[in-house]
């Protein structure tokens, strides 16, 4: 597979181009942000406890690898996957002991039932709504029975357009979604909902944030 064979749909190419352009600025902006968000850290702690030790965990849409590194520090055997080669370069630089691979989470090169856990932390927000059922079926396929999925996303009904972030000549829509709609799609894909956390907006955030954990 070349480094673009997985770009099977236009929205994947647009997403990759966007994140390749902003990777260094994004990494700098969000490098330490998890240190200021106790609800997120509690959510990752709960996820790590539910997954337990011993099974492989995938951080899908890992970006610069800040969540991958946090999950590894919680004792999980985690690797990262992303579309963007610039994001992966940073993830490898900042987490030299961890594995990062390029690909699309819509078509994972991972055997059926082989993962104990999967995380999609603000990475499903660029997948069109009509592609979400197949994305969640793919997550269900790679998880072992009893394995856990963690999703993070912004709450809302309208997308937010990021136009020329940090002055880069790119634009991309970030979809906000209702936790009930996402939970329903996860159940349709064969998941059982374990927990749903909705955190109020903080600092410069405009909307609430949702964190869902589901069991395969
Ligand atoms: C908002 S960033 C979040 C990155 C990281 N999870 C974090 O919290 O720092 C979204 C990331 O998801 C990746 N992404 C989006 N769609 C993807 C897909 N279909 N397959 C793999 N990665 C994807 C993007 O390239 C980008 O790095």
mmCIF file of C-alpha atoms and ligand atoms in Angstrom:
data_model
loop_
_atom_site.group_PDB
_atom_site.id
_atom_site.type_symbol
_atom_site.label_atom_id
_atom_site.label_comp_id
_atom_site.label_asym_id
_atom_site.label_seq_id
_atom_site.Cartn_x
_atom_site.Cartn_y
_atom_site.Cartn_z
ATOM 1 C CA UNK A 1 0.000 0.000 0.000
ATOM 2 C CA UNK A 2 1.370 3.458 -0.848
ATOM 3 C CA UNK A 3 0.913 6.344 1.543
ATOM 4 C CA UNK A 4 -2.262 7.422 -0.254
ATOM 5 C CA UNK A 5 -4.046 4.171 -1.232
ATOM 6 C CA UNK A 6 -6.301 4.582 1.805
ATOM 7 C CA UNK A 7 -7.596 7.965 0.552
ATOM 8 C CA UNK A 8 -10.594 6.286 -1.054
ATOM 9 C CA UNK A 9 -12.992 9.208 -0.581
ATOM 10 C CA UNK A 10 -12.698 12.969 -1.162
ATOM 11 C CA UNK A 11 -13.371 13.855 2.477
ATOM 12 C CA UNK A 12 -10.373 11.747 3.537
ATOM 13 C CA UNK A 13 -8.084 13.631 1.148
ATOM 14 C CA UNK A 14 -9.449 16.992 2.362
ATOM 15 C CA UNK A 15 -8.929 15.930 5.987
ATOM 16 C CA UNK A 16 -5.370 14.772 5.348
ATOM 17 C CA UNK A 17 -4.425 17.956 3.454
ATOM 18 C CA UNK A 18 -5.861 20.095 6.277
ATOM 19 C CA UNK A 19 -3.989 18.295 9.057
ATOM 20 C CA UNK A 20 -0.741 18.032 7.087
ATOM 21 C CA UNK A 21 -0.815 21.842 6.835
ATOM 22 C CA UNK A 22 -1.567 22.619 10.490
ATOM 23 C CA UNK A 23 0.141 19.691 12.273
ATOM 24 C CA UNK A 24 2.944 21.619 14.012
ATOM 25 C CA UNK A 25 0.628 24.435 15.192
ATOM 26 C CA UNK A 26 -2.033 21.957 16.343
ATOM 27 C CA UNK A 27 0.538 19.940 18.304
ATOM 28 C CA UNK A 28 1.880 23.077 19.983
ATOM 29 C CA UNK A 29 -1.618 24.352 20.862
ATOM 30 C CA UNK A 30 -2.892 21.072 22.344
ATOM 31 C CA UNK A 31 0.349 19.514 23.718
ATOM 32 C CA UNK A 32 -0.421 20.304 27.373
ATOM 33 C CA UNK A 33 -4.202 20.761 27.228
ATOM 34 C CA UNK A 34 -5.057 17.405 28.828
ATOM 35 C CA UNK A 35 -3.236 18.586 31.965
ATOM 36 C CA UNK A 36 -6.015 21.195 32.418
ATOM 37 C CA UNK A 37 -8.990 18.871 31.899
ATOM 38 C CA UNK A 38 -9.730 16.578 34.869
ATOM 39 C CA UNK A 39 -12.956 15.222 33.312
ATOM 40 C CA UNK A 40 -11.010 13.983 30.287
ATOM 41 C CA UNK A 41 -8.290 12.458 32.470
ATOM 42 C CA UNK A 42 -10.949 10.692 34.574
ATOM 43 C CA UNK A 43 -12.528 9.387 31.361
ATOM 44 C CA UNK A 44 -9.202 7.999 30.117
ATOM 45 C CA UNK A 45 -8.637 6.442 33.556
ATOM 46 C CA UNK A 46 -12.052 4.747 33.432
ATOM 47 C CA UNK A 47 -11.390 3.533 29.883
ATOM 48 C CA UNK A 48 -7.964 2.128 30.887
ATOM 49 C CA UNK A 49 -9.507 0.315 33.845
ATOM 50 C CA UNK A 50 -12.284 -1.182 31.704
ATOM 51 C CA UNK A 51 -9.807 -2.318 29.020
ATOM 52 C CA UNK A 52 -7.346 -3.750 31.536
ATOM 53 C CA UNK A 53 -3.827 -4.922 30.761
ATOM 54 C CA UNK A 54 -2.710 -7.336 28.103
ATOM 55 C CA UNK A 55 -4.678 -6.514 24.961
ATOM 56 C CA UNK A 56 -3.773 -4.174 22.127
ATOM 57 C CA UNK A 57 -5.426 -0.745 21.956
ATOM 58 C CA UNK A 58 -5.640 1.503 18.876
ATOM 59 C CA UNK A 59 -5.732 5.311 19.065
ATOM 60 C CA UNK A 60 -7.555 5.959 15.780
ATOM 61 C CA UNK A 61 -6.980 9.441 14.374
ATOM 62 C CA UNK A 62 -4.163 9.913 16.888
ATOM 63 C CA UNK A 63 -2.910 13.235 15.488
ATOM 64 C CA UNK A 64 0.288 14.264 17.293
ATOM 65 C CA UNK A 65 -0.023 11.334 19.715
ATOM 66 C CA UNK A 66 -0.802 13.210 22.943
ATOM 67 C CA UNK A 67 -3.644 10.790 23.822
ATOM 68 C CA UNK A 68 -1.595 7.784 22.657
ATOM 69 C CA UNK A 69 1.159 8.810 25.084
ATOM 70 C CA UNK A 70 -1.322 9.325 27.922
ATOM 71 C CA UNK A 71 -2.899 5.895 27.361
ATOM 72 C CA UNK A 72 0.565 4.298 27.345
ATOM 73 C CA UNK A 73 1.340 6.025 30.653
ATOM 74 C CA UNK A 74 -1.823 4.382 32.051
ATOM 75 C CA UNK A 75 -0.359 0.966 31.217
ATOM 76 C CA UNK A 76 -2.134 0.263 27.922
ATOM 77 C CA UNK A 77 -0.395 -1.465 25.028
ATOM 78 C CA UNK A 78 -1.366 1.235 22.537
ATOM 79 C CA UNK A 79 -0.471 2.183 18.968
ATOM 80 C CA UNK A 80 -1.602 5.193 16.940
ATOM 81 C CA UNK A 81 -3.047 5.491 13.441
ATOM 82 C CA UNK A 82 -3.692 8.620 11.396
ATOM 83 C CA UNK A 83 -4.247 9.835 7.834
ATOM 84 C CA UNK A 84 -1.760 12.674 8.112
ATOM 85 C CA UNK A 85 1.950 12.005 7.605
ATOM 86 C CA UNK A 86 2.856 15.337 9.258
ATOM 87 C CA UNK A 87 0.845 14.404 12.351
ATOM 88 C CA UNK A 88 2.507 10.966 12.430
ATOM 89 C CA UNK A 89 5.972 12.548 12.186
ATOM 90 C CA UNK A 90 5.231 14.592 15.320
ATOM 91 C CA UNK A 91 3.640 11.623 17.116
ATOM 92 C CA UNK A 92 6.778 9.517 16.492
ATOM 93 C CA UNK A 93 9.079 12.363 17.528
ATOM 94 C CA UNK A 94 7.179 12.961 20.780
ATOM 95 C CA UNK A 95 6.588 9.255 21.601
ATOM 96 C CA UNK A 96 9.690 7.449 20.292
ATOM 97 C CA UNK A 97 8.809 4.183 22.080
ATOM 98 C CA UNK A 98 5.340 3.855 20.538
ATOM 99 C CA UNK A 99 4.193 2.538 17.150
ATOM 100 C CA UNK A 100 2.370 4.893 14.768
ATOM 101 C CA UNK A 101 0.999 3.782 11.400
ATOM 102 C CA UNK A 102 -0.626 5.592 8.499
ATOM 103 C CA UNK A 103 -4.090 4.632 7.292
ATOM 104 C CA UNK A 104 -7.800 5.319 7.482
ATOM 105 C CA UNK A 105 -9.878 4.147 10.404
ATOM 106 C CA UNK A 106 -12.688 3.417 7.918
ATOM 107 C CA UNK A 107 -10.659 0.476 6.513
ATOM 108 C CA UNK A 108 -8.318 -0.811 9.176
ATOM 109 C CA UNK A 109 -5.574 -3.267 8.355
ATOM 110 C CA UNK A 110 -6.363 -5.046 11.630
ATOM 111 C CA UNK A 111 -7.716 -8.592 12.109
ATOM 112 C CA UNK A 112 -11.296 -9.182 13.253
ATOM 113 C CA UNK A 113 -11.687 -9.229 17.034
ATOM 114 C CA UNK A 114 -8.006 -8.512 17.700
ATOM 115 C CA UNK A 115 -8.183 -5.332 19.850
ATOM 116 C CA UNK A 116 -9.029 -4.929 23.526
ATOM 117 C CA UNK A 117 -9.720 -1.233 23.049
ATOM 118 C CA UNK A 118 -10.104 1.519 20.474
ATOM 119 C CA UNK A 119 -10.198 5.288 20.906
ATOM 120 C CA UNK A 120 -11.489 7.858 18.445
ATOM 121 C CA UNK A 121 -10.737 11.147 20.199
ATOM 122 C CA UNK A 122 -12.176 13.979 18.101
ATOM 123 C CA UNK A 123 -11.322 12.040 14.942
ATOM 124 C CA UNK A 124 -14.832 10.984 13.810
ATOM 125 C CA UNK A 125 -15.752 14.693 13.538
ATOM 126 C CA UNK A 126 -14.694 14.848 9.878
ATOM 127 C CA UNK A 127 -16.576 11.700 8.833
ATOM 128 C CA UNK A 128 -19.892 12.572 7.100
ATOM 129 C CA UNK A 129 -22.958 11.405 9.008
ATOM 130 C CA UNK A 130 -23.923 8.877 6.320
ATOM 131 C CA UNK A 131 -20.497 7.213 6.712
ATOM 132 C CA UNK A 132 -20.779 6.879 10.511
ATOM 133 C CA UNK A 133 -22.632 3.511 10.416
ATOM 134 C CA UNK A 134 -19.789 1.939 8.419
ATOM 135 C CA UNK A 135 -17.156 3.610 10.647
ATOM 136 C CA UNK A 136 -18.775 2.159 13.780
ATOM 137 C CA UNK A 137 -19.137 -1.291 12.123
ATOM 138 C CA UNK A 138 -15.393 -1.139 11.414
ATOM 139 C CA UNK A 139 -14.679 -0.302 15.083
ATOM 140 C CA UNK A 140 -16.939 -3.217 16.118
ATOM 141 C CA UNK A 141 -15.201 -5.582 13.670
ATOM 142 C CA UNK A 142 -11.692 -5.028 15.070
ATOM 143 C CA UNK A 143 -12.690 -5.183 18.747
ATOM 144 C CA UNK A 144 -12.748 -8.504 20.579
ATOM 145 C CA UNK A 145 -16.066 -9.373 22.243
ATOM 146 C CA UNK A 146 -16.077 -7.379 25.507
ATOM 147 C CA UNK A 147 -13.542 -4.865 24.128
ATOM 148 C CA UNK A 148 -14.139 -1.160 24.733
ATOM 149 C CA UNK A 149 -14.487 1.887 22.483
ATOM 150 C CA UNK A 150 -13.996 5.489 23.631
ATOM 151 C CA UNK A 151 -15.291 8.376 21.508
ATOM 152 C CA UNK A 152 -14.774 12.106 22.136
ATOM 153 C CA UNK A 153 -16.547 14.848 20.154
ATOM 154 C CA UNK A 154 -18.136 18.302 20.377
ATOM 155 C CA UNK A 155 -21.860 18.485 21.178
ATOM 156 C CA UNK A 156 -24.219 20.331 18.834
ATOM 157 C CA UNK A 157 -26.151 20.320 15.600
ATOM 158 C CA UNK A 158 -24.229 22.754 13.414
ATOM 159 C CA UNK A 159 -20.696 22.245 12.095
ATOM 160 C CA UNK A 160 -17.947 24.745 12.853
ATOM 161 C CA UNK A 161 -15.813 25.760 9.898
ATOM 162 C CA UNK A 162 -12.089 26.231 10.533
ATOM 163 C CA UNK A 163 -10.976 28.619 7.789
ATOM 164 C CA UNK A 164 -7.233 29.361 7.410
ATOM 165 C CA UNK A 165 -6.249 28.275 10.945
ATOM 166 C CA UNK A 166 -2.919 29.787 12.052
ATOM 167 C CA UNK A 167 -2.843 31.474 8.611
ATOM 168 C CA UNK A 168 -2.533 28.216 6.639
ATOM 169 C CA UNK A 169 -4.396 28.162 3.321
ATOM 170 C CA UNK A 170 -6.801 25.316 4.248
ATOM 171 C CA UNK A 171 -10.400 24.938 5.399
ATOM 172 C CA UNK A 172 -12.319 22.079 7.042
ATOM 173 C CA UNK A 173 -15.655 21.586 8.797
ATOM 174 C CA UNK A 174 -15.727 20.120 12.312
ATOM 175 C CA UNK A 175 -19.036 18.297 12.858
ATOM 176 C CA UNK A 176 -20.759 18.649 16.224
ATOM 177 C CA UNK A 177 -23.121 15.858 17.200
ATOM 178 C CA UNK A 178 -25.727 14.874 19.750
ATOM 179 C CA UNK A 179 -24.597 12.090 22.114
ATOM 180 C CA UNK A 180 -28.008 10.380 21.787
ATOM 181 C CA UNK A 181 -27.619 10.118 18.003
ATOM 182 C CA UNK A 182 -24.066 8.724 18.312
ATOM 183 C CA UNK A 183 -25.151 6.291 21.052
ATOM 184 C CA UNK A 184 -27.989 5.030 18.839
ATOM 185 C CA UNK A 185 -25.626 4.435 15.903
ATOM 186 C CA UNK A 186 -23.189 2.592 18.188
ATOM 187 C CA UNK A 187 -26.002 0.303 19.387
ATOM 188 C CA UNK A 188 -27.047 -0.352 15.789
ATOM 189 C CA UNK A 189 -23.425 -1.326 15.038
ATOM 190 C CA UNK A 190 -23.562 -3.917 17.833
ATOM 191 C CA UNK A 191 -22.179 -1.953 20.808
ATOM 192 C CA UNK A 192 -23.641 -1.721 24.291
ATOM 193 C CA UNK A 193 -23.355 1.770 25.830
ATOM 194 C CA UNK A 194 -21.330 1.787 29.085
ATOM 195 C CA UNK A 195 -21.110 5.493 29.948
ATOM 196 C CA UNK A 196 -21.923 8.905 28.553
ATOM 197 C CA UNK A 197 -20.284 12.036 29.944
ATOM 198 C CA UNK A 198 -21.192 15.533 28.789
ATOM 199 C CA UNK A 199 -18.841 18.209 30.079
ATOM 200 C CA UNK A 200 -19.795 21.906 30.087
ATOM 201 C CA UNK A 201 -17.729 24.212 27.845
ATOM 202 C CA UNK A 202 -14.595 25.606 29.475
ATOM 203 C CA UNK A 203 -12.048 28.295 28.593
ATOM 204 C CA UNK A 204 -12.575 29.354 24.969
ATOM 205 C CA UNK A 205 -14.803 26.374 24.025
ATOM 206 C CA UNK A 206 -18.179 27.333 22.526
ATOM 207 C CA UNK A 207 -20.026 24.041 23.108
ATOM 208 C CA UNK A 208 -20.188 21.086 25.510
ATOM 209 C CA UNK A 209 -17.961 18.044 24.964
ATOM 210 C CA UNK A 210 -19.165 14.427 24.929
ATOM 211 C CA UNK A 211 -17.241 11.292 25.903
ATOM 212 C CA UNK A 212 -18.910 7.928 25.218
ATOM 213 C CA UNK A 213 -17.632 4.505 26.236
ATOM 214 C CA UNK A 214 -19.225 1.435 24.617
ATOM 215 C CA UNK A 215 -18.603 -2.297 24.890
ATOM 216 C CA UNK A 216 -18.372 -4.637 21.901
HETATM 217 C C1 LIG B 1 -8.976 17.024 15.793
HETATM 218 S S1 LIG B 1 -7.626 15.944 15.392
HETATM 219 C C2 LIG B 1 -7.523 14.953 16.888
HETATM 220 C C3 LIG B 1 -6.167 14.313 17.045
HETATM 221 C C4 LIG B 1 -5.953 13.558 18.357
HETATM 222 N N1 LIG B 1 -6.924 12.497 18.533
HETATM 223 C C5 LIG B 1 -5.956 14.529 19.524
HETATM 224 O O1 LIG B 1 -6.923 14.523 20.289
HETATM 225 O O2 LIG B 1 -4.997 15.292 19.635
HETATM 226 C C6 LIG B 1 -8.352 14.774 14.236
HETATM 227 C C7 LIG B 1 -7.334 13.768 13.720
HETATM 228 O O3 LIG B 1 -8.060 12.673 13.148
HETATM 229 C C8 LIG B 1 -7.425 12.280 11.959
HETATM 230 N N2 LIG B 1 -8.437 11.590 11.130
HETATM 231 C C9 LIG B 1 -9.623 12.086 10.694
HETATM 232 N N3 LIG B 1 -10.286 11.167 9.977
HETATM 233 C C10 LIG B 1 -9.496 10.050 9.959
HETATM 234 C C11 LIG B 1 -9.621 8.759 9.375
HETATM 235 N N4 LIG B 1 -10.680 8.428 8.639
HETATM 236 N N5 LIG B 1 -8.635 7.861 9.590
HETATM 237 C C12 LIG B 1 -7.528 8.189 10.307
HETATM 238 N N6 LIG B 1 -7.339 9.406 10.878
HETATM 239 C C13 LIG B 1 -8.315 10.321 10.701
HETATM 240 C C14 LIG B 1 -6.884 13.570 11.370
HETATM 241 O O4 LIG B 1 -5.860 13.357 10.421
HETATM 242 C C15 LIG B 1 -6.412 14.293 12.630
HETATM 243 O O5 LIG B 1 -5.069 14.014 12.938
#
